[in-house]
C-alpha cells in the first residue's frame, strides 16, 4: 500500500510544473476560458458596458421590422434571417462570442505562419493569445454588432492574399485565380458592411505589388504623403465627403469622447491637423475618462511597440506584410479623417491593429529563422 502513496520525485515534479508553465497552450486556454465565462456572465446579468447597446438595439429593431431605417447591410441581413425564421439575438451573440474568442484568434495565428520557422508553436500561440486578449474585439462580441463579422471576413480575405503572395511557387495559375476570385467576393461582402474597408483592401491588392516595406525609403514616403498627397487631396475636394461626415459628430450627441478637431480650409494646415487626429485616435492619446486610459494601456501601448518593432526590423518583411502595410495606410487615412469620436475609433482601428499584430509575428519568426540559420 505504501507504494501507492509514494511521494513523487522532486525532479519529476519540478519538470512537470516547468512543462506546464512553459507550455504555450496554457495561457491562451486560460484567457479564452475566462473570456467565455465573463461573456456569458455579462449576457446573463444584462449588463451594458460603457453605455453600449445603441447600435445593437437598432439592429435588433431592424431585424424585427420595427423600423425601416437600415443604416447598413448588416441590418438588412438580420432582417432576412428573421424572415426565414433563423434570427435569434442571443444565438447570434453566442456565435459572435465564439468567433471573437476562438475562430478569429485561430485565423490570426494561421495568418502569422512562416514556413520553416524554428518554433512555430510558440509564435502561433503568441498571435492567438494577443488576439484573444484584445479588449475591444471582446466587447464588440457581446451583442449583435457588425464588427466581429467584418473582422472574420477580413481575416478570410487576408488568408486568400497570403495564399496568393506567399504560396508555393509551383502553385498553378488556376489555384491563384481561385483565391483571387474568393478574395474579390469577400471584399464585396466587406464593401456592403463598410464600403471604405472593402475599397482599402481592393486598392492594396493592386498597389502592394509595386511597394516594398523593406526597401522603400519610409521617411521619403511619409514626407510625400504629408506634404503632397494630403494637401492636394484636400485642395481637390477628395476628402470633402469624409469631412461632412465628421461634422456629424459635432452636431450629434456623441458624449465626452468627441475629439473636437476641426480640419482647416487651408490645404497646408491639413497635414498638421491630420497628424493630431491620428495621434489621438490610432494609438489613443486622448483621455476623456478612465476607460480611455485603460484602453490606451491595453491596446495603444502594444500597438506603438509593434509599429516601432516593424520599422526597426523591416528587412525581414515579405510581400504579405507589404500588402498589409499598404492597406494600413489607406484604410486608416480614411477613417482618421472621417471620424471624430474615440469610442468609434476603438472599433475602426481593430483592422489596423490586427494587421500590425500579424506583421509583427511574421517578422519575429523570420528574424528568428534568420538567426537560427546564421548560427549554423
Coordinates of C-alpha atoms in Angstrom, one line a residue:
X1 CA 0.0 0.0 0.0
X2 CA 2.9 2.3 0.7
X3 CA 3.9 2.2 -3.0
X4 CA 0.5 3.5 -4.0
X5 CA 1.0 6.7 -2.0
X6 CA 4.7 7.1 -2.6
X7 CA 5.6 10.8 -3.0
X8 CA 6.7 11.8 -6.5
X9 CA 10.3 12.5 -7.2
X10 CA 11.1 16.2 -6.7
X11 CA 12.9 16.4 -10.1
X12 CA 9.9 15.0 -11.9
X13 CA 7.5 17.3 -10.1
X14 CA 9.6 20.3 -11.0
X15 CA 9.8 19.1 -14.6
X16 CA 6.1 18.7 -14.7
X17 CA 5.5 22.2 -13.3
X18 CA 8.1 23.7 -15.6
X19 CA 6.5 22.0 -18.6
X20 CA 3.1 23.3 -17.6
X21 CA 4.4 26.8 -17.2
X22 CA 6.4 26.8 -20.4
X23 CA 3.6 25.2 -22.4
X24 CA 2.5 27.9 -24.9
X25 CA -1.0 26.3 -24.9
X26 CA -1.7 27.2 -21.3
X27 CA -2.1 31.0 -21.4
X28 CA -4.4 31.2 -24.4
X29 CA -6.5 28.4 -22.9
X30 CA -6.9 30.4 -19.7
X31 CA -7.6 33.7 -21.5
X32 CA -10.2 32.1 -23.8
X33 CA -11.9 30.3 -20.9
X34 CA -12.0 33.5 -18.8
X35 CA -13.4 35.4 -21.8
X36 CA -16.2 32.9 -22.4
X37 CA -17.1 32.8 -18.7
X38 CA -17.1 36.6 -18.5
X39 CA -19.1 37.0 -21.7
X40 CA -21.9 34.6 -20.5
X41 CA -22.0 36.2 -17.1
X42 CA -22.4 39.7 -18.7
X43 CA -25.1 38.4 -21.0
X44 CA -26.9 36.6 -18.2
X45 CA -26.8 39.7 -16.0
X46 CA -27.9 42.0 -18.9
X47 CA -25.1 44.5 -18.1
X48 CA -24.3 47.2 -20.7
X49 CA -20.7 48.1 -20.6
X50 CA -19.5 51.7 -21.3
X51 CA -23.1 52.7 -22.3
X52 CA -23.1 50.2 -25.2
X53 CA -26.1 48.8 -26.9
X54 CA -27.5 51.6 -29.0
X55 CA -26.3 50.2 -32.3
X56 CA -27.2 46.6 -31.4
X57 CA -30.7 47.7 -30.3
X58 CA -31.2 49.4 -33.7
X59 CA -30.0 46.2 -35.5
X60 CA -32.5 44.2 -33.4
X61 CA -35.3 46.6 -34.2
X62 CA -34.4 46.4 -37.9
X63 CA -34.4 42.6 -37.8
X64 CA -37.9 42.6 -36.3
X65 CA -39.1 45.2 -38.8
X66 CA -39.9 47.7 -36.1
X67 CA -38.1 50.3 -38.0
X68 CA -37.4 50.8 -41.7
X69 CA -34.2 52.8 -41.2
X70 CA -31.4 50.3 -42.1
X71 CA -28.1 52.1 -41.9
X72 CA -26.1 49.3 -43.4
X73 CA -26.4 45.8 -44.9
X74 CA -25.9 44.1 -41.5
X75 CA -29.4 45.4 -40.6
X76 CA -30.7 44.0 -43.9
X77 CA -29.0 40.7 -43.4
X78 CA -30.5 40.3 -39.9
X79 CA -34.0 41.2 -41.3
X80 CA -33.6 38.5 -44.0
X81 CA -32.6 35.9 -41.3
X82 CA -35.7 36.9 -39.3
X83 CA -37.9 36.5 -42.3
X84 CA -36.6 33.0 -42.8
X85 CA -37.1 32.2 -39.1
X86 CA -33.3 32.0 -38.5
X87 CA -32.9 35.1 -36.4
X88 CA -32.3 34.9 -32.7
X89 CA -30.4 37.7 -30.9
X90 CA -28.9 35.5 -28.2
X91 CA -28.0 32.8 -30.7
X92 CA -26.2 35.2 -33.0
X93 CA -24.4 36.8 -30.0
X94 CA -23.2 33.4 -28.8
X95 CA -21.8 32.8 -32.3
X96 CA -20.0 36.2 -32.3
X97 CA -18.5 35.5 -28.8
X98 CA -17.1 32.1 -30.1
X99 CA -15.9 33.8 -33.2
X100 CA -14.1 36.6 -31.3
X101 CA -12.7 34.2 -28.7
X102 CA -11.6 31.2 -30.8
X103 CA -12.2 31.5 -34.5
X104 CA -10.6 34.9 -35.2
X105 CA -7.6 34.3 -32.9
X106 CA -7.0 31.0 -34.7
X107 CA -7.2 32.7 -38.1
X108 CA -4.8 35.4 -37.0
X109 CA -2.4 32.8 -35.8
X110 CA -2.7 31.0 -39.1
X111 CA -2.0 34.2 -40.9
X112 CA 1.1 34.7 -38.9
X113 CA 2.6 31.4 -40.1
X114 CA 6.0 31.3 -41.6
X115 CA 7.3 28.2 -43.4
X116 CA 10.3 26.5 -41.8
X117 CA 10.1 28.6 -38.6
X118 CA 12.2 27.1 -35.8
X119 CA 9.4 27.5 -33.1
X120 CA 6.1 27.5 -35.0
X121 CA 4.0 26.6 -31.9
X122 CA 5.4 29.4 -29.8
X123 CA 4.7 32.0 -32.4
X124 CA 1.3 30.5 -33.2
X125 CA 0.1 30.7 -29.7
X126 CA 1.6 34.1 -29.2
X127 CA -0.6 35.5 -32.0
X128 CA -3.6 33.6 -30.8
X129 CA -3.2 34.9 -27.2
X130 CA -2.7 38.5 -28.3
X131 CA -5.9 38.4 -30.4
X132 CA -7.9 36.6 -27.8
X133 CA -6.9 39.2 -25.2
X134 CA -8.0 42.1 -27.5
X135 CA -10.4 44.1 -25.2
X136 CA -12.4 45.9 -27.9
X137 CA -12.9 42.8 -30.0
X138 CA -14.2 41.1 -26.9
X139 CA -16.6 44.0 -26.1
X140 CA -18.0 44.0 -29.7
X141 CA -18.8 40.3 -29.5
X142 CA -21.3 40.8 -26.6
X143 CA -24.2 41.8 -28.8
X144 CA -25.2 41.8 -32.5
X145 CA -22.7 44.4 -33.6
X146 CA -21.3 44.1 -37.2
X147 CA -17.7 44.5 -36.1
X148 CA -16.9 40.8 -35.4
X149 CA -18.4 39.6 -38.7
X150 CA -16.3 42.1 -40.5
X151 CA -13.2 41.1 -38.7
X152 CA -14.0 37.4 -39.6
X153 CA -14.4 38.3 -43.3
X154 CA -11.3 40.5 -43.1
X155 CA -9.2 37.6 -41.8
X156 CA -10.5 35.2 -44.5
X157 CA -9.7 37.8 -47.2
X158 CA -6.1 38.1 -45.7
X159 CA -5.8 34.3 -45.9
X160 CA -6.6 34.5 -49.7
X161 CA -3.9 37.2 -50.1
X162 CA -1.4 35.1 -48.1
X163 CA -2.0 32.1 -50.4
X164 CA -1.7 34.3 -53.5
X165 CA 1.5 36.1 -52.4
X166 CA 3.3 33.6 -50.2
X167 CA 2.1 30.4 -51.5
X168 CA 4.0 27.6 -53.1
X169 CA 5.9 28.9 -56.2
X170 CA 4.7 25.7 -58.0
X171 CA 1.1 26.6 -57.4
X172 CA -0.9 26.7 -60.6
X173 CA -2.4 29.8 -62.2
X174 CA -5.8 28.2 -61.7
X175 CA -5.2 27.9 -57.9
X176 CA -4.1 31.5 -57.6
X177 CA -7.1 32.6 -59.8
X178 CA -9.5 30.8 -57.4
X179 CA -8.1 32.5 -54.4
X180 CA -8.2 35.9 -56.2
X181 CA -11.9 35.3 -57.0
X182 CA -12.6 34.3 -53.4
X183 CA -10.8 37.4 -52.2
X184 CA -12.9 39.7 -54.5
X185 CA -16.1 38.0 -53.2
X186 CA -15.0 38.7 -49.6
X187 CA -14.1 42.2 -50.5
X188 CA -17.6 42.7 -52.0
X189 CA -19.1 41.5 -48.7
X190 CA -17.0 43.9 -46.7
X191 CA -17.9 46.7 -49.0
X192 CA -21.5 46.1 -48.2
X193 CA -20.8 46.2 -44.5
X194 CA -18.3 49.1 -44.6
X195 CA -17.5 50.5 -48.0
X196 CA -14.1 52.0 -47.4
X197 CA -12.9 48.9 -45.7
X198 CA -13.6 46.8 -48.8
X199 CA -12.2 49.5 -51.1
X200 CA -9.0 49.7 -49.0
X201 CA -8.4 46.0 -49.4
X202 CA -9.1 46.3 -53.1
X203 CA -6.7 49.2 -53.5
X204 CA -4.0 47.3 -51.5
X205 CA -4.4 44.3 -53.8
X206 CA -3.4 46.4 -56.9
X207 CA -0.9 48.8 -55.2
X208 CA 1.1 46.4 -53.0
X209 CA 2.9 44.6 -55.8
X210 CA 4.7 47.9 -56.5
X211 CA 5.6 48.6 -52.9
X212 CA 8.3 47.1 -50.7
X213 CA 8.2 47.9 -47.0
X214 CA 11.7 46.5 -46.5
X215 CA 13.3 48.5 -49.3
X216 CA 11.4 51.8 -49.8
X217 CA 12.7 54.9 -48.0
X218 CA 10.0 55.3 -45.4
X219 CA 10.9 58.9 -44.4
X220 CA 10.6 60.0 -48.0
X221 CA 7.2 58.3 -48.4
X222 CA 5.9 59.8 -45.2
X223 CA 7.0 63.2 -46.3
X224 CA 5.4 62.8 -49.7
X225 CA 2.2 61.6 -48.1
X226 CA 2.0 64.5 -45.6
X227 CA 3.3 67.3 -47.9
X228 CA 1.9 66.3 -51.3
X229 CA -0.9 63.7 -51.1
X230 CA -2.9 65.1 -48.2
X231 CA -2.8 68.8 -49.2
X232 CA -3.6 68.0 -52.9
X233 CA -6.4 65.6 -51.8
X234 CA -7.9 68.4 -49.7
X235 CA -7.4 71.0 -52.3
X236 CA -9.3 69.0 -55.0
X237 CA -12.1 68.0 -52.6
X238 CA -11.3 64.3 -52.4
X239 CA -11.9 64.3 -48.6
X240 CA -15.0 66.5 -48.7
X241 CA -17.4 63.7 -48.1
X242 CA -15.4 62.4 -45.2
X243 CA -15.2 65.9 -43.7
X244 CA -19.0 66.3 -44.0
X245 CA -19.5 63.0 -42.2
X246 CA -17.0 64.1 -39.5
X247 CA -19.1 67.2 -38.9
X248 CA -22.0 65.0 -37.8
X249 CA -20.0 64.2 -34.6
X250 CA -20.0 67.8 -33.7
X251 CA -23.7 68.2 -34.4
X252 CA -24.9 65.0 -32.9
X253 CA -24.8 63.8 -29.2
X254 CA -21.7 61.7 -29.0
X255 CA -20.8 62.3 -25.4
X256 CA -17.5 63.3 -23.9
X257 CA -15.5 61.1 -26.2
X258 CA -15.6 63.6 -29.1
X259 CA -12.1 64.9 -30.1
X260 CA -13.4 68.3 -31.2
X261 CA -10.9 68.5 -34.0
X262 CA -11.9 70.7 -37.0
X263 CA -9.9 70.5 -40.2
X264 CA -8.9 73.8 -41.6
X265 CA -9.8 75.0 -45.1
X266 CA -6.1 75.8 -45.6
X267 CA -4.7 72.8 -47.5
X268 CA -1.3 73.3 -46.0
X269 CA -2.6 73.1 -42.4
X270 CA -4.5 69.9 -43.3
X271 CA -1.5 67.5 -42.7
X272 CA -0.8 69.1 -39.2
X273 CA -4.4 68.6 -38.1
X274 CA -4.4 65.1 -39.7
X275 CA -1.3 64.1 -37.5
X276 CA -3.1 65.4 -34.4
X277 CA -6.2 63.4 -35.3
X278 CA -4.1 60.3 -36.0
X279 CA -2.3 60.5 -32.6
X280 CA -5.5 61.0 -30.7
X281 CA -7.4 58.2 -32.4
X282 CA -5.0 55.4 -33.7
X283 CA -2.9 54.9 -30.5
X284 CA -5.4 56.8 -28.3
X285 CA -3.5 59.8 -27.0
X286 CA -6.8 61.3 -25.7
X287 CA -8.1 60.6 -22.2
X288 CA -11.6 62.0 -21.5
X289 CA -12.3 59.2 -19.0
X290 CA -10.8 56.3 -17.1
X291 CA -11.9 53.8 -19.8
X292 CA -9.8 55.7 -22.4
X293 CA -6.7 55.4 -20.1
X294 CA -7.2 51.6 -19.6
X295 CA -7.7 51.2 -23.4
X296 CA -4.6 53.1 -24.1
X297 CA -2.6 50.9 -21.8
X298 CA -4.1 47.6 -23.1
X299 CA -4.2 48.5 -26.8
X300 CA -2.4 51.7 -27.6
X301 CA 0.9 50.9 -26.0
X302 CA 1.2 47.4 -27.5
X303 CA 0.3 48.9 -30.9
X304 CA 3.0 51.6 -30.7
X305 CA 5.5 48.9 -29.6
X306 CA 4.5 46.8 -32.6
X307 CA 4.9 49.7 -35.1
X308 CA 8.4 50.5 -33.7
X309 CA 9.4 46.8 -33.9
X310 CA 8.2 46.6 -37.5
X311 CA 10.2 49.7 -38.6
X312 CA 13.3 48.5 -36.8
X313 CA 13.1 45.0 -38.3
X314 CA 11.5 45.7 -41.7
X315 CA 14.3 43.9 -43.6
X316 CA 12.5 40.7 -42.5
X317 CA 9.2 41.6 -44.1
X318 CA 7.7 39.8 -47.1
X319 CA 5.0 40.5 -49.8
X320 CA 2.2 39.7 -47.4
X321 CA 3.4 42.3 -45.0
X322 CA 3.8 44.7 -47.9
X323 CA 0.1 44.2 -48.6
X324 CA -0.9 44.9 -45.0
X325 CA 1.3 48.0 -44.9
X326 CA -0.5 49.5 -47.9
X327 CA -3.9 48.5 -46.5
X328 CA -3.0 50.0 -43.2
X329 CA -2.2 53.4 -44.7
X330 CA -5.2 53.6 -47.0
X331 CA -7.8 52.3 -44.5
X332 CA -6.6 54.3 -41.5
X333 CA -6.3 57.5 -43.6
X334 CA -9.9 57.3 -44.5
X335 CA -11.4 56.8 -41.0
X336 CA -9.0 59.2 -39.3
X337 CA -10.2 62.0 -41.5
X338 CA -13.9 61.0 -41.3
X339 CA -14.1 60.2 -37.5
X340 CA -14.1 62.4 -34.5
X341 CA -15.1 60.1 -31.7
X342 CA -12.7 58.0 -29.6
X343 CA -15.3 55.2 -28.9
X344 CA -15.8 54.8 -32.6
X345 CA -12.1 55.0 -33.2
X346 CA -11.6 52.0 -30.9
X347 CA -13.9 50.0 -33.3
X348 CA -12.5 51.3 -36.5
X349 CA -8.8 50.7 -35.7
X350 CA -9.3 46.9 -35.0
X351 CA -8.4 46.0 -38.6
X352 CA -5.2 48.1 -38.5
X353 CA -4.2 46.7 -35.1
X354 CA -4.7 43.1 -36.4
X355 CA -2.6 43.9 -39.5
X356 CA 0.2 45.2 -37.3
X357 CA 0.0 42.1 -35.0
X358 CA 0.2 39.7 -37.9
X359 CA 3.1 41.6 -39.4
X360 CA 5.0 41.6 -36.1
X361 CA 4.7 37.9 -35.6
X362 CA 5.8 37.2 -39.2
X363 CA 8.8 39.5 -38.8
X364 CA 9.6 37.9 -35.4
X365 CA 9.5 34.4 -37.0
X366 CA 11.6 35.4 -40.0
X367 CA 14.1 37.2 -37.7
X368 CA 14.3 34.1 -35.5
X369 CA 14.7 31.8 -38.5
X370 CA 17.5 34.1 -39.9
X371 CA 19.3 34.0 -36.6
X372 CA 18.9 30.2 -36.4
X373 CA 20.4 29.6 -39.9
X374 CA 23.2 32.2 -39.2
X375 CA 24.3 30.3 -36.2
X376 CA 24.7 27.0 -38.0

